């Protein structure tokens, strides 16, 4: 309770706090990062329970030059899953469900017989066997799926990827299923349930100046050429239990404070279950990313350092910034601020040329300190080039990945997508045939008809 009181007293004048006691090292770091990544967002850093940085930079709406403030709400992306997990464990505390309850109890309409054996626990831990929600149809127009029922229907008739409990695969869809279960057992709308049982109780730790919001930040894409652009509305996802709620940096802080410090949202038993969703009990990490979205929460319990970063620019800019802010707060040092990985890759391609890039890029990428899997970085780059009408350029990067990972069906699917987007349908079909040869049950992540020319 003492820690909560100290926080409220200090943040009651957070604007004057930032102005009067601005920490040059932190300010300079954020300024460097903003220059490199066109960062736009809000940041909160606490050390030993005291705020050492509360800062907002950039624009919530560039068309009107509406600045970001500490009361701007941002899409929190997959951090929403933490809130869904809290709601599920509250239902467990209230004896509405048991963690070993199986899906057959809830009659949600799945056709694969194995789904009846999936437990609540397995859904929480991404061990259900469900694929992720990002099917080719979904990618084509995510904005058409506007509620839990419509998103639930996406995989209702699809087979599981593996026997429930036998493996682990991150699945946004699994958390959509949890949302559907919550609505069924409580007979309440998920968002109303969340407001009543998590968000409203959490705001009790805040004071008047930290409540409410002034605007919702519009999403922007930071492209492979380092230019920032608004997002086409058809590419935006509707919020769901798997991601997409909107919160201010204070509201998000309040949830974790009430959960971990005040221990008011869950029983001791359920809080321990929640903590075990991550292996390292000395910290809690939560990140959210997507089109125009990047959010990060790093709670370092061992060093009593909390960092929360919300951004309306994508490319994991919040995650990268939170990591270096945490390092600065804990050790006084941090690694050099870098370009987002995809921008770095494209610049290296332009500088090195194709032959040298083929031979040297992986080593250059590692030496520069990038941790993001190189396959993801280059796939993201290639997909962006396709979206920009440069499919022929994208094919080079897809081919690079087939040479590097020839035993993975996904890379041939990517190459097929590149060919198809460039109007080279027969080459697309041949490339996808290689994906099917590696995995007979594989379906394209990009083309709903698996490049079958007769059905396009």
Short mmCIF file of C-alpha atoms in Angstrom, two decimals:
data_model
loop_
_atom_site.label_atom_id
_atom_site.label_comp_id
_atom_site.label_asym_id
_atom_site.label_seq_id
_atom_site.Cartn_x
_atom_site.Cartn_y
_atom_site.Cartn_z
CA UNK A 1 0.00 0.00 0.00
CA UNK A 2 2.87 2.37 0.78
CA UNK A 3 4.25 1.85 -2.73
CA UNK A 4 0.88 2.73 -4.27
CA UNK A 5 0.65 5.90 -2.17
CA UNK A 6 4.13 7.01 -3.22
CA UNK A 7 3.23 6.44 -6.88
CA UNK A 8 0.03 8.46 -6.64
CA UNK A 9 1.69 11.35 -4.84
CA UNK A 10 4.48 11.55 -7.37
CA UNK A 11 2.33 11.17 -10.43
CA UNK A 12 -0.29 13.62 -9.19
CA UNK A 13 2.00 16.25 -10.67
CA UNK A 14 3.57 14.14 -13.40
CA UNK A 15 3.71 16.97 -15.92
CA UNK A 16 5.75 19.21 -13.63
CA UNK A 17 7.74 16.16 -12.56
CA UNK A 18 8.90 15.53 -16.11
CA UNK A 19 9.65 19.20 -16.67
CA UNK A 20 11.40 19.88 -13.37
CA UNK A 21 13.34 16.65 -12.91
CA UNK A 22 13.86 15.56 -16.49
CA UNK A 23 16.54 12.90 -16.75
CA UNK A 24 18.87 13.92 -19.56
CA UNK A 25 20.03 10.37 -20.32
CA UNK A 26 16.47 9.09 -20.73
CA UNK A 27 15.36 12.13 -22.72
CA UNK A 28 18.32 11.80 -25.07
CA UNK A 29 17.67 8.10 -25.55
CA UNK A 30 14.01 8.70 -26.47
CA UNK A 31 15.05 11.51 -28.83
CA UNK A 32 17.58 9.23 -30.57
CA UNK A 33 15.00 6.54 -30.90
CA UNK A 34 12.39 8.90 -32.27
CA UNK A 35 14.85 10.02 -34.94
CA UNK A 36 15.77 6.46 -35.96
CA UNK A 37 12.32 4.88 -35.90
CA UNK A 38 9.94 7.85 -36.21
CA UNK A 39 8.67 6.79 -32.79
CA UNK A 40 5.36 8.25 -31.70
CA UNK A 41 3.96 7.22 -28.34
CA UNK A 42 3.94 7.43 -24.57
CA UNK A 43 6.49 6.04 -22.13
CA UNK A 44 6.43 5.34 -18.39
CA UNK A 45 9.48 4.11 -16.45
CA UNK A 46 9.50 3.40 -12.72
CA UNK A 47 12.43 2.46 -10.51
CA UNK A 48 11.89 1.32 -6.92
CA UNK A 49 8.26 2.35 -7.23
CA UNK A 50 9.09 5.92 -8.30
CA UNK A 51 8.55 7.32 -11.82
CA UNK A 52 11.82 8.37 -13.44
CA UNK A 53 10.35 9.02 -16.88
CA UNK A 54 6.84 9.90 -18.03
CA UNK A 55 6.99 11.18 -21.58
CA UNK A 56 4.83 11.54 -24.68
CA UNK A 57 6.22 12.31 -28.14
CA UNK A 58 4.96 12.49 -31.71
CA UNK A 59 1.48 12.76 -33.13
CA UNK A 60 -1.73 10.89 -32.40
CA UNK A 61 -3.09 12.24 -35.70
CA UNK A 62 -0.64 13.63 -38.23
CA UNK A 63 -3.34 15.11 -40.45
CA UNK A 64 -4.41 17.51 -37.69
CA UNK A 65 -1.03 17.58 -35.88
CA UNK A 66 -2.76 16.34 -32.74
CA UNK A 67 0.12 15.53 -30.36
CA UNK A 68 0.39 12.41 -28.26
CA UNK A 69 -0.10 13.01 -24.54
CA UNK A 70 0.12 10.78 -21.50
CA UNK A 71 -3.69 10.55 -21.69
CA UNK A 72 -3.72 9.29 -25.29
CA UNK A 73 -5.10 5.80 -25.72
CA UNK A 74 -3.27 3.31 -27.93
CA UNK A 75 -4.12 -0.08 -29.36
CA UNK A 76 -2.41 -2.45 -26.91
CA UNK A 77 -2.22 -5.37 -29.37
CA UNK A 78 -1.60 -8.79 -27.85
CA UNK A 79 -1.22 -7.38 -24.35
CA UNK A 80 -4.98 -7.84 -24.43
CA UNK A 81 -4.32 -11.54 -23.84
CA UNK A 82 -3.08 -10.74 -20.34
CA UNK A 83 -6.43 -9.11 -19.56
CA UNK A 84 -8.30 -12.08 -21.03
CA UNK A 85 -6.23 -14.46 -18.89
CA UNK A 86 -7.15 -12.43 -15.80
CA UNK A 87 -10.85 -12.70 -16.67
CA UNK A 88 -10.53 -16.47 -17.17
CA UNK A 89 -8.83 -16.90 -13.81
CA UNK A 90 -11.44 -14.70 -12.14
CA UNK A 91 -14.06 -17.11 -13.54
CA UNK A 92 -11.99 -19.93 -12.05
CA UNK A 93 -11.91 -18.14 -8.68
CA UNK A 94 -15.70 -17.83 -8.85
CA UNK A 95 -16.15 -21.55 -9.67
CA UNK A 96 -17.66 -20.80 -13.08
CA UNK A 97 -15.05 -22.99 -14.76
CA UNK A 98 -12.27 -25.41 -13.90
CA UNK A 99 -8.94 -25.25 -15.71
CA UNK A 100 -9.29 -28.87 -16.80
CA UNK A 101 -12.73 -28.23 -18.33
CA UNK A 102 -12.72 -29.34 -21.98
CA UNK A 103 -14.28 -27.61 -24.97
CA UNK A 104 -17.00 -30.22 -25.34
CA UNK A 105 -18.57 -28.63 -22.24
CA UNK A 106 -19.17 -25.34 -24.07
CA UNK A 107 -20.61 -26.50 -27.44
CA UNK A 108 -18.86 -23.89 -29.59
CA UNK A 109 -19.36 -25.74 -32.87
CA UNK A 110 -15.92 -27.20 -33.70
CA UNK A 111 -15.86 -30.08 -36.16
CA UNK A 112 -12.44 -31.66 -35.52
CA UNK A 113 -13.12 -34.43 -32.95
CA UNK A 114 -9.86 -33.63 -31.15
CA UNK A 115 -11.12 -30.18 -30.13
CA UNK A 116 -13.40 -31.74 -27.51
CA UNK A 117 -10.30 -32.61 -25.47
CA UNK A 118 -8.79 -29.10 -25.39
CA UNK A 119 -8.73 -27.71 -21.87
CA UNK A 120 -8.97 -24.14 -20.57
CA UNK A 121 -5.42 -24.51 -19.27
CA UNK A 122 -4.15 -25.51 -22.72
CA UNK A 123 -5.83 -22.48 -24.30
CA UNK A 124 -4.17 -20.18 -21.77
CA UNK A 125 -0.77 -21.76 -22.46
CA UNK A 126 -1.04 -21.90 -26.29
CA UNK A 127 -0.99 -25.71 -26.19
CA UNK A 128 -4.44 -26.28 -27.69
CA UNK A 129 -3.37 -27.23 -31.22
CA UNK A 130 -5.32 -24.38 -32.79
CA UNK A 131 -3.62 -22.59 -35.65
CA UNK A 132 -3.35 -18.83 -35.55
CA UNK A 133 -6.15 -16.68 -36.87
CA UNK A 134 -4.17 -15.36 -39.84
CA UNK A 135 -5.59 -17.47 -42.63
CA UNK A 136 -5.35 -16.23 -46.22
CA UNK A 137 -9.00 -15.08 -46.10
CA UNK A 138 -8.40 -13.19 -42.89
CA UNK A 139 -5.26 -11.49 -44.21
CA UNK A 140 -7.14 -10.32 -47.31
CA UNK A 141 -9.58 -8.23 -45.28
CA UNK A 142 -9.30 -8.45 -41.49
CA UNK A 143 -11.73 -5.54 -41.10
CA UNK A 144 -14.65 -7.75 -42.15
CA UNK A 145 -14.44 -9.76 -38.91
CA UNK A 146 -16.10 -7.44 -36.42
CA UNK A 147 -16.87 -9.54 -33.34
CA UNK A 148 -15.99 -12.70 -31.42
CA UNK A 149 -18.54 -14.87 -33.23
CA UNK A 150 -17.23 -13.91 -36.67
CA UNK A 151 -13.63 -14.54 -35.63
CA UNK A 152 -14.56 -17.83 -33.96
CA UNK A 153 -16.02 -19.08 -37.25
CA UNK A 154 -12.66 -18.70 -39.06
CA UNK A 155 -11.21 -22.00 -37.79
CA UNK A 156 -14.29 -23.84 -36.54
CA UNK A 157 -14.09 -26.36 -39.39
CA UNK A 158 -10.30 -26.61 -39.63
CA UNK A 159 -8.22 -29.49 -38.23
CA UNK A 160 -5.89 -28.91 -35.30
CA UNK A 161 -2.17 -28.59 -35.93
CA UNK A 162 -1.32 -31.15 -33.24
CA UNK A 163 -2.88 -33.25 -30.50
CA UNK A 164 -3.94 -30.93 -27.63
CA UNK A 165 -1.19 -30.64 -25.02
CA UNK A 166 1.50 -32.33 -27.12
CA UNK A 167 3.16 -29.13 -28.39
CA UNK A 168 3.01 -25.34 -28.11
CA UNK A 169 2.16 -22.83 -30.84
CA UNK A 170 1.26 -19.21 -30.21
CA UNK A 171 -2.37 -18.67 -31.21
CA UNK A 172 -4.40 -15.48 -31.17
CA UNK A 173 -7.32 -17.69 -32.12
CA UNK A 174 -7.04 -19.66 -28.88
CA UNK A 175 -7.72 -16.47 -26.94
CA UNK A 176 -10.72 -15.68 -29.15
CA UNK A 177 -12.03 -19.09 -28.04
CA UNK A 178 -11.46 -18.11 -24.40
CA UNK A 179 -13.44 -14.92 -25.03
CA UNK A 180 -16.32 -16.95 -26.45
CA UNK A 181 -16.25 -19.20 -23.39
CA UNK A 182 -16.30 -16.19 -21.05
CA UNK A 183 -19.36 -14.77 -22.79
CA UNK A 184 -21.12 -18.13 -22.61
CA UNK A 185 -20.51 -18.80 -18.92
CA UNK A 186 -21.17 -15.23 -17.71
CA UNK A 187 -23.88 -14.31 -20.23
CA UNK A 188 -22.14 -10.93 -20.55
CA UNK A 189 -20.39 -9.17 -23.40
CA UNK A 190 -16.62 -9.65 -23.15
CA UNK A 191 -15.86 -5.91 -23.20
CA UNK A 192 -18.48 -5.13 -20.54
CA UNK A 193 -17.07 -7.95 -18.42
CA UNK A 194 -13.55 -6.56 -18.82
CA UNK A 195 -14.61 -3.03 -17.86
CA UNK A 196 -16.50 -4.20 -14.79
CA UNK A 197 -14.04 -6.74 -13.40
CA UNK A 198 -10.59 -5.53 -14.49
CA UNK A 199 -10.41 -1.99 -15.83
CA UNK A 200 -12.70 -0.16 -13.42
CA UNK A 201 -11.17 -1.78 -10.28
CA UNK A 202 -7.68 -1.04 -11.58
CA UNK A 203 -8.36 2.66 -12.10
CA UNK A 204 -8.85 2.99 -8.34
CA UNK A 205 -5.07 3.40 -8.01
CA UNK A 206 -5.08 6.47 -10.25
CA UNK A 207 -5.92 10.07 -9.43
CA UNK A 208 -8.13 12.46 -11.40
CA UNK A 209 -5.30 13.82 -13.57
CA UNK A 210 -4.46 10.30 -14.77
CA UNK A 211 -8.02 9.23 -15.58
CA UNK A 212 -9.87 9.52 -18.87
CA UNK A 213 -8.33 10.12 -22.24
CA UNK A 214 -7.97 12.96 -24.70
CA UNK A 215 -7.90 10.99 -27.97
CA UNK A 216 -7.18 7.60 -29.51
CA UNK A 217 -3.94 7.47 -31.51
CA UNK A 218 -4.39 6.64 -35.18
CA UNK A 219 -2.15 3.83 -36.50
CA UNK A 220 0.77 4.48 -38.85
CA UNK A 221 3.12 2.24 -40.79
CA UNK A 222 6.87 2.89 -40.90
CA UNK A 223 7.77 1.41 -44.27
CA UNK A 224 10.90 -0.24 -45.63
CA UNK A 225 12.15 3.10 -46.96
CA UNK A 226 11.81 4.81 -43.57
CA UNK A 227 8.63 6.73 -44.43
CA UNK A 228 5.59 6.93 -42.17
CA UNK A 229 2.14 6.48 -43.69
CA UNK A 230 -1.46 6.04 -42.44
CA UNK A 231 -2.99 2.57 -42.54
CA UNK A 232 -5.67 1.59 -45.04
CA UNK A 233 -8.78 0.90 -42.89
CA UNK A 234 -9.34 -2.48 -44.61
CA UNK A 235 -6.05 -3.69 -43.13
CA UNK A 236 -7.06 -2.92 -39.54
CA UNK A 237 -8.32 -5.64 -37.21
CA UNK A 238 -11.28 -5.23 -34.90
CA UNK A 239 -10.43 -5.70 -31.25
CA UNK A 240 -10.88 -9.14 -29.73
CA UNK A 241 -9.89 -11.10 -26.59
CA UNK A 242 -6.66 -11.88 -28.46
CA UNK A 243 -5.70 -8.26 -29.07
CA UNK A 244 -6.68 -4.71 -29.79
CA UNK A 245 -8.16 -3.01 -26.74
CA UNK A 246 -7.28 0.66 -26.26
CA UNK A 247 -5.64 2.07 -23.10
CA UNK A 248 -3.48 4.92 -21.85
CA UNK A 249 -0.08 4.26 -20.35
CA UNK A 250 -1.54 5.03 -16.89
CA UNK A 251 -4.48 2.66 -17.35
CA UNK A 252 -2.17 -0.15 -18.37
CA UNK A 253 0.16 0.54 -15.44
CA UNK A 254 -2.85 0.44 -13.10
CA UNK A 255 -3.86 -3.07 -14.23
CA UNK A 256 -0.43 -4.53 -13.56
CA UNK A 257 -0.14 -2.62 -10.29
CA UNK A 258 -3.45 -4.00 -9.02
CA UNK A 259 -2.53 -7.46 -10.28
CA UNK A 260 1.05 -7.82 -9.02
CA UNK A 261 1.47 -5.22 -6.26
CA UNK A 262 -1.95 -4.87 -4.66
CA UNK A 263 -2.98 -8.43 -5.59
CA UNK A 264 -6.61 -7.34 -5.88
CA UNK A 265 -7.62 -8.82 -9.21
CA UNK A 266 -6.97 -12.52 -8.51
CA UNK A 267 -6.78 -14.87 -5.57
CA UNK A 268 -3.29 -15.96 -4.50
CA UNK A 269 -3.89 -19.34 -6.14
CA UNK A 270 -4.91 -17.81 -9.47
CA UNK A 271 -2.16 -15.19 -9.41
CA UNK A 272 0.39 -18.00 -9.15
CA UNK A 273 -1.26 -19.73 -12.12
CA UNK A 274 -1.10 -16.46 -14.07
CA UNK A 275 2.59 -15.98 -13.26
CA UNK A 276 3.36 -19.52 -14.44
CA UNK A 277 2.20 -18.56 -17.93
CA UNK A 278 5.78 -17.30 -18.21
CA UNK A 279 8.84 -19.28 -17.11
CA UNK A 280 10.93 -16.52 -15.55
CA UNK A 281 9.30 -15.54 -12.26
CA UNK A 282 11.73 -12.62 -11.82
CA UNK A 283 10.01 -10.61 -14.54
CA UNK A 284 6.83 -10.22 -16.53
CA UNK A 285 7.06 -9.45 -20.26
CA UNK A 286 4.13 -8.62 -22.52
CA UNK A 287 4.31 -7.29 -26.07
CA UNK A 288 1.84 -6.39 -28.78
CA UNK A 289 2.46 -5.83 -32.46
CA UNK A 290 0.57 -5.56 -35.69
CA UNK A 291 -0.27 -3.14 -38.46
CA UNK A 292 0.29 0.30 -36.97
CA UNK A 293 0.64 -1.18 -33.47
CA UNK A 294 3.55 -1.69 -31.10
CA UNK A 295 3.27 -2.01 -27.32
CA UNK A 296 5.58 -3.28 -24.61
CA UNK A 297 5.46 -4.02 -20.90
CA UNK A 298 8.64 -5.08 -19.11
CA UNK A 299 8.25 -5.56 -15.37
CA UNK A 300 11.62 -6.45 -13.85
CA UNK A 301 10.74 -7.62 -10.34
CA UNK A 302 14.32 -8.50 -9.40
CA UNK A 303 15.51 -4.93 -10.06
CA UNK A 304 12.19 -3.23 -9.22
CA UNK A 305 12.10 -1.58 -12.63
CA UNK A 306 8.92 -1.22 -14.66
CA UNK A 307 8.81 0.00 -18.27
CA UNK A 308 5.65 0.55 -20.33
CA UNK A 309 5.78 1.85 -23.91
CA UNK A 310 2.78 2.42 -26.19
CA UNK A 311 3.24 3.43 -29.83
CA UNK A 312 1.06 4.04 -32.88
CA UNK A 313 3.88 3.09 -35.24
CA UNK A 314 4.59 -0.56 -36.05
CA UNK A 315 7.87 -2.52 -36.48
CA UNK A 316 8.13 -3.50 -32.79
CA UNK A 317 9.35 0.01 -31.99
CA UNK A 318 7.87 -0.13 -28.49
CA UNK A 319 9.54 -3.47 -27.75
CA UNK A 320 12.94 -2.21 -28.87
CA UNK A 321 12.61 1.02 -26.88
CA UNK A 322 11.40 -0.71 -23.72
CA UNK A 323 14.41 -3.03 -23.76
CA UNK A 324 16.97 -0.22 -23.93
CA UNK A 325 15.06 1.91 -21.39
CA UNK A 326 15.05 -1.02 -18.98
CA UNK A 327 18.79 -1.50 -19.49
CA UNK A 328 19.45 2.18 -18.83
CA UNK A 329 17.31 2.13 -15.67
CA UNK A 330 18.96 -1.01 -14.30
CA UNK A 331 22.60 -0.62 -15.32
CA UNK A 332 22.99 2.94 -16.55
CA UNK A 333 23.99 1.56 -19.96
CA UNK A 334 22.23 0.50 -23.13
CA UNK A 335 23.05 -0.83 -26.57
CA UNK A 336 23.20 1.52 -29.53
CA UNK A 337 19.88 2.64 -30.99
CA UNK A 338 19.38 0.81 -34.31
CA UNK A 339 17.13 1.05 -37.33
CA UNK A 340 14.18 -1.36 -37.37
CA UNK A 341 15.40 -4.70 -38.74
CA UNK A 342 13.48 -4.56 -42.02
CA UNK A 343 14.78 -1.08 -42.83
CA UNK A 344 18.31 -2.23 -42.04
CA UNK A 345 17.90 -5.23 -44.36
CA UNK A 346 16.64 -3.10 -47.24
CA UNK A 347 19.46 -0.57 -46.81
CA UNK A 348 22.02 -3.38 -46.82
CA UNK A 349 20.47 -4.81 -49.97
CA UNK A 350 20.80 -1.46 -51.73
CA UNK A 351 24.36 -0.94 -50.51
CA UNK A 352 25.74 -4.44 -51.03
CA UNK A 353 23.99 -5.60 -54.18
CA UNK A 354 22.47 -9.04 -54.61
CA UNK A 355 25.66 -11.13 -54.85
CA UNK A 356 27.32 -9.69 -51.75
CA UNK A 357 24.00 -9.65 -49.88
CA UNK A 358 23.64 -13.39 -50.56
CA UNK A 359 27.08 -14.10 -49.15
CA UNK A 360 27.31 -11.65 -46.26
CA UNK A 361 23.94 -10.44 -45.03
CA UNK A 362 23.38 -13.01 -42.29
CA UNK A 363 26.76 -12.22 -40.72
CA UNK A 364 26.23 -8.47 -41.09
CA UNK A 365 22.77 -8.79 -39.52
CA UNK A 366 24.12 -10.68 -36.52
CA UNK A 367 27.11 -8.37 -36.07
CA UNK A 368 24.75 -5.39 -36.00
CA UNK A 369 23.05 -6.97 -32.98
CA UNK A 370 19.62 -7.75 -34.41
CA UNK A 371 17.72 -10.46 -32.53
CA UNK A 372 14.62 -10.78 -34.72
CA UNK A 373 14.64 -14.06 -36.68
CA UNK A 374 16.10 -13.28 -40.11
CA UNK A 375 13.34 -15.23 -41.84
CA UNK A 376 10.68 -12.99 -40.32
CA UNK A 377 12.63 -9.84 -41.17
CA UNK A 378 13.03 -10.73 -44.84
CA UNK A 379 9.50 -12.13 -45.19
CA UNK A 380 8.11 -8.87 -43.81
CA UNK A 381 10.29 -6.92 -46.22
CA UNK A 382 9.21 -9.01 -49.21
CA UNK A 383 5.53 -8.70 -48.31
CA UNK A 384 5.92 -4.94 -48.07
CA UNK A 385 7.50 -4.80 -51.48
CA UNK A 386 4.56 -6.76 -52.88
CA UNK A 387 2.12 -4.33 -51.23
CA UNK A 388 4.07 -1.44 -52.74
CA UNK A 389 3.65 -2.89 -56.25
CA UNK A 390 7.23 -4.22 -56.38
CA UNK A 391 6.55 -7.94 -56.53
CA UNK A 392 9.48 -8.60 -58.87
CA UNK A 393 11.83 -7.09 -56.27
CA UNK A 394 10.18 -9.15 -53.55
CA UNK A 395 10.90 -12.41 -55.37
CA UNK A 396 14.63 -12.00 -54.69
CA UNK A 397 14.06 -12.07 -50.91
CA UNK A 398 11.65 -14.99 -51.09
CA UNK A 399 14.26 -16.92 -53.12
CA UNK A 400 16.91 -16.02 -50.56
CA UNK A 401 14.78 -17.71 -47.90
CA UNK A 402 14.16 -20.85 -49.96
CA UNK A 403 17.92 -21.20 -50.38
CA UNK A 404 18.48 -20.72 -46.67
CA UNK A 405 15.60 -22.85 -45.35
CA UNK A 406 14.90 -25.40 -48.12
CA UNK A 407 13.13 -27.85 -45.78
CA UNK A 408 10.41 -25.44 -44.68
CA UNK A 409 7.11 -25.31 -46.56
CA UNK A 410 6.47 -21.71 -45.49
CA UNK A 411 9.33 -20.29 -47.55
CA UNK A 412 8.03 -21.88 -50.77
CA UNK A 413 4.59 -20.47 -49.95
CA UNK A 414 6.24 -17.06 -49.73
CA UNK A 415 7.97 -17.55 -53.06
CA UNK A 416 4.68 -18.64 -54.62
CA UNK A 417 3.07 -15.47 -53.27
CA UNK A 418 5.81 -13.38 -54.84
CA UNK A 419 5.45 -15.05 -58.22
CA UNK A 420 1.66 -14.87 -58.14
CA UNK A 421 1.73 -11.18 -57.22
CA UNK A 422 4.06 -10.56 -60.17
CA UNK A 423 1.62 -12.26 -62.54
CA UNK A 424 3.74 -15.40 -62.91
CA UNK A 425 0.99 -17.91 -62.11
CA UNK A 426 2.68 -21.09 -63.37
CA UNK A 427 5.85 -20.37 -61.38
CA UNK A 428 3.67 -19.67 -58.34
CA UNK A 429 1.96 -23.03 -58.74
CA UNK A 430 5.31 -24.81 -59.09
CA UNK A 431 6.73 -23.12 -56.01
CA UNK A 432 3.67 -24.03 -53.96
CA UNK A 433 3.94 -27.63 -55.14
CA UNK A 434 7.30 -27.72 -53.31
CA UNK A 435 5.58 -26.54 -50.14
CA UNK A 436 3.01 -29.34 -50.50
CA UNK A 437 5.78 -31.86 -51.15
CA UNK A 438 7.30 -30.96 -47.78
CA UNK A 439 3.95 -30.87 -45.97
CA UNK A 440 1.03 -32.54 -47.75
CA UNK A 441 -1.54 -30.84 -45.52
CA UNK A 442 -0.08 -27.36 -45.88
CA UNK A 443 -2.39 -24.49 -46.89
CA UNK A 444 -1.11 -21.15 -48.11
CA UNK A 445 -0.91 -18.25 -45.69
CA UNK A 446 -1.38 -15.85 -48.59
CA UNK A 447 -3.70 -17.44 -51.15
CA UNK A 448 -7.01 -18.96 -50.10
CA UNK A 449 -7.10 -21.28 -53.13
CA UNK A 450 -3.49 -22.48 -52.86
CA UNK A 451 -2.59 -20.92 -56.22
CA UNK A 452 -4.96 -23.22 -58.10
CA UNK A 453 -5.24 -21.33 -61.39
CA UNK A 454 -8.51 -23.02 -62.31
CA UNK A 455 -10.24 -21.52 -59.26
CA UNK A 456 -8.67 -18.05 -59.11
#
